């Protein structure tokens, strides 16, 4: 899959994607990453990418023309890509949206800076506006990196064991079960015996129950959105009995 990022800080984006599973996928060519700097698409000596807002007010606005020229170049290099603008005004991202994006041939991600971009650029060039959450950052680069990481994890071959992405609780609409590793006892806390039993069916059942129970405790909103199978309802009832015991 190909990711094109429009940013005035390309080194910030490139360096962040050198490490970890995504970095390895880029090195192995399973993921392509290209950065386009709007400054390279300016016509003036000062390579101006921002200007003062019409109507007054604080801060600067990113000029439309350099962005339009950069997006045209990116579209040519990545046919069929979805053009996504990361902003606090976008639809808030969730795992289902990430999974849908992983089906695209490519994503062209616009990382805004300053107070945002000229609305005419959004109207003319942007397919979708997305937010990584209800908070404001100094730029769209970190949201673009979040999106690239979340999508890349779902691409075949990115993770060591593909099923670990599938097992990801959010893919199942639930929170994750607790994880443990050596030592077996730590500050008088022992690893739950079931995990030492070698009984994989029993372990899977325990993990499902923990995921359901923790979702019920911490994120009832997620549970409300999810129909439980009869088995899941039984597991959650068991968890709640133990919890209220
Ligand atoms: C004032 O900043 C902006 C204003 C408008 C657009 C982009 C920016 C760049 N900042 C961003 C970008 C995305 C998110 C998010 N929640 O996804 C948060 N901040």
mmCIF file of N, CA, C and O and ligand atoms in Angstrom, residues 85-89 112-117 130-140 143, ligand 1:
data_model
loop_
_atom_site.group_PDB
_atom_site.id
_atom_site.type_symbol
_atom_site.label_atom_id
_atom_site.label_comp_id
_atom_site.label_asym_id
_atom_site.label_seq_id
_atom_site.Cartn_x
_atom_site.Cartn_y
_atom_site.Cartn_z
ATOM 1 N N UNK A 85 -7.904 14.645 4.676
ATOM 2 C CA UNK A 85 -7.410 15.812 5.420
ATOM 3 C C UNK A 85 -7.595 15.539 6.897
ATOM 4 O O UNK A 85 -8.718 15.220 7.325
ATOM 5 N N UNK A 86 -6.508 15.607 7.665
ATOM 6 C CA UNK A 86 -6.581 15.379 9.115
ATOM 7 C C UNK A 86 -6.860 16.700 9.803
ATOM 8 O O UNK A 86 -6.058 17.641 9.688
ATOM 9 N N UNK A 87 -7.963 16.783 10.505
ATOM 10 C CA UNK A 87 -8.283 18.032 11.203
ATOM 11 C C UNK A 87 -9.240 17.778 12.355
ATOM 12 O O UNK A 87 -9.963 16.783 12.346
ATOM 13 N N UNK A 88 -9.274 18.712 13.330
ATOM 14 C CA UNK A 88 -10.225 18.564 14.438
ATOM 15 C C UNK A 88 -11.686 18.618 13.988
ATOM 16 O O UNK A 88 -12.581 18.221 14.697
ATOM 17 N N UNK A 89 -11.895 19.077 12.752
ATOM 18 C CA UNK A 89 -13.268 19.183 12.215
ATOM 19 C C UNK A 89 -13.681 17.892 11.499
ATOM 20 O O UNK A 89 -14.794 17.793 10.985
ATOM 21 N N UNK A 112 -2.138 19.541 7.874
ATOM 22 C CA UNK A 112 -2.237 20.999 7.972
ATOM 23 C C UNK A 112 -1.367 21.523 9.102
ATOM 24 O O UNK A 112 -1.018 20.781 10.025
ATOM 25 N N UNK A 113 -1.029 22.786 8.975
ATOM 26 C CA UNK A 113 -0.321 23.485 10.057
ATOM 27 C C UNK A 113 -1.032 24.809 10.276
ATOM 28 O O UNK A 113 -2.067 25.074 9.639
ATOM 29 N N UNK A 114 -0.519 25.624 11.182
ATOM 30 C CA UNK A 114 -1.120 26.949 11.445
ATOM 31 C C UNK A 114 -2.565 26.754 11.901
ATOM 32 O O UNK A 114 -2.875 25.795 12.592
ATOM 33 N N UNK A 115 -3.464 27.629 11.461
ATOM 34 C CA UNK A 115 -4.868 27.530 11.893
ATOM 35 C C UNK A 115 -5.660 26.603 10.982
ATOM 36 O O UNK A 115 -6.847 26.400 11.168
ATOM 37 N N UNK A 116 -4.987 26.058 9.962
ATOM 38 C CA UNK A 116 -5.693 25.206 9.017
ATOM 39 C C UNK A 116 -5.425 25.664 7.601
ATOM 40 O O UNK A 116 -4.529 26.471 7.361
ATOM 41 N N UNK A 117 -6.212 25.113 6.664
ATOM 42 C CA UNK A 117 -5.984 25.404 5.247
ATOM 43 C C UNK A 117 -7.163 26.165 4.662
ATOM 44 O O UNK A 117 -8.278 26.123 5.191
ATOM 45 N N UNK A 130 -10.873 13.668 8.410
ATOM 46 C CA UNK A 130 -10.880 12.756 9.560
ATOM 47 C C UNK A 130 -10.117 13.389 10.725
ATOM 48 O O UNK A 130 -9.191 14.175 10.514
ATOM 49 N N UNK A 131 -10.526 13.039 11.937
ATOM 50 C CA UNK A 131 -9.861 13.493 13.158
ATOM 51 C C UNK A 131 -9.433 12.268 13.958
ATOM 52 O O UNK A 131 -10.131 11.245 13.961
ATOM 53 N N UNK A 132 -8.293 12.368 14.644
ATOM 54 C CA UNK A 132 -7.891 11.227 15.487
ATOM 55 C C UNK A 132 -8.429 11.391 16.907
ATOM 56 O O UNK A 132 -8.185 10.552 17.767
ATOM 57 N N UNK A 133 -9.204 12.448 17.143
ATOM 58 C CA UNK A 133 -9.782 12.612 18.483
ATOM 59 C C UNK A 133 -10.074 14.078 18.735
ATOM 60 O O UNK A 133 -9.552 14.941 18.020
ATOM 61 N N UNK A 134 -10.845 14.318 19.766
ATOM 62 C CA UNK A 134 -11.310 15.704 19.996
ATOM 63 C C UNK A 134 -10.289 16.496 20.796
ATOM 64 O O UNK A 134 -10.478 16.760 21.984
ATOM 65 N N UNK A 135 -9.173 16.820 20.107
ATOM 66 C CA UNK A 135 -8.173 17.701 20.714
ATOM 67 C C UNK A 135 -7.386 18.330 19.561
ATOM 68 O O UNK A 135 -7.385 17.826 18.437
ATOM 69 N N UNK A 136 -6.729 19.429 19.877
ATOM 70 C CA UNK A 136 -6.053 20.221 18.844
ATOM 71 C C UNK A 136 -4.541 20.058 18.978
ATOM 72 O O UNK A 136 -3.999 20.149 20.079
ATOM 73 N N UNK A 137 -3.888 19.767 17.859
ATOM 74 C CA UNK A 137 -2.428 19.626 17.847
ATOM 75 C C UNK A 137 -1.835 20.753 17.006
ATOM 76 O O UNK A 137 -2.564 21.482 16.326
ATOM 77 N N UNK A 138 -0.507 20.870 17.026
ATOM 78 C CA UNK A 138 0.110 21.985 16.293
ATOM 79 C C UNK A 138 0.229 21.662 14.806
ATOM 80 O O UNK A 138 0.630 22.498 14.010
ATOM 81 N N UNK A 139 -0.087 20.420 14.459
ATOM 82 C CA UNK A 139 -0.005 20.073 13.037
ATOM 83 C C UNK A 139 -0.688 18.747 12.778
ATOM 84 O O UNK A 139 -0.945 17.971 13.687
ATOM 85 N N UNK A 140 -0.932 18.456 11.517
ATOM 86 C CA UNK A 140 -1.589 17.209 11.137
ATOM 87 C C UNK A 140 -0.624 16.049 10.927
ATOM 88 O O UNK A 140 -1.041 14.939 10.576
ATOM 89 N N UNK A 143 -1.299 13.137 13.531
ATOM 90 C CA UNK A 143 -2.489 12.376 13.111
ATOM 91 C C UNK A 143 -2.249 11.537 11.859
ATOM 92 O O UNK A 143 -2.703 10.400 11.793
HETATM 93 C C1 LIG B 1 -5.047 24.010 14.671
HETATM 94 O O1 LIG B 1 -4.580 22.924 13.932
HETATM 95 C C2 LIG B 1 -5.289 22.556 12.828
HETATM 96 C C3 LIG B 1 -6.485 23.192 12.396
HETATM 97 C C4 LIG B 1 -7.134 22.722 11.243
HETATM 98 C C5 LIG B 1 -6.609 21.653 10.541
HETATM 99 C C6 LIG B 1 -5.429 21.021 10.973
HETATM 100 C C7 LIG B 1 -4.787 21.481 12.093
HETATM 101 C C8 LIG B 1 -3.515 20.807 12.546
HETATM 102 N N1 LIG B 1 -3.752 20.272 13.876
HETATM 103 C C9 LIG B 1 -4.520 19.160 14.082
HETATM 104 C C10 LIG B 1 -4.873 18.302 13.059
HETATM 105 C C11 LIG B 1 -5.663 17.202 13.360
HETATM 106 C C12 LIG B 1 -6.072 16.993 14.666
HETATM 107 C C13 LIG B 1 -6.922 15.810 15.020
HETATM 108 N N2 LIG B 1 -7.611 15.843 16.163
HETATM 109 O O2 LIG B 1 -6.967 14.840 14.258
HETATM 110 C C14 LIG B 1 -5.692 17.868 15.640
HETATM 111 N N3 LIG B 1 -4.925 18.934 15.348
#
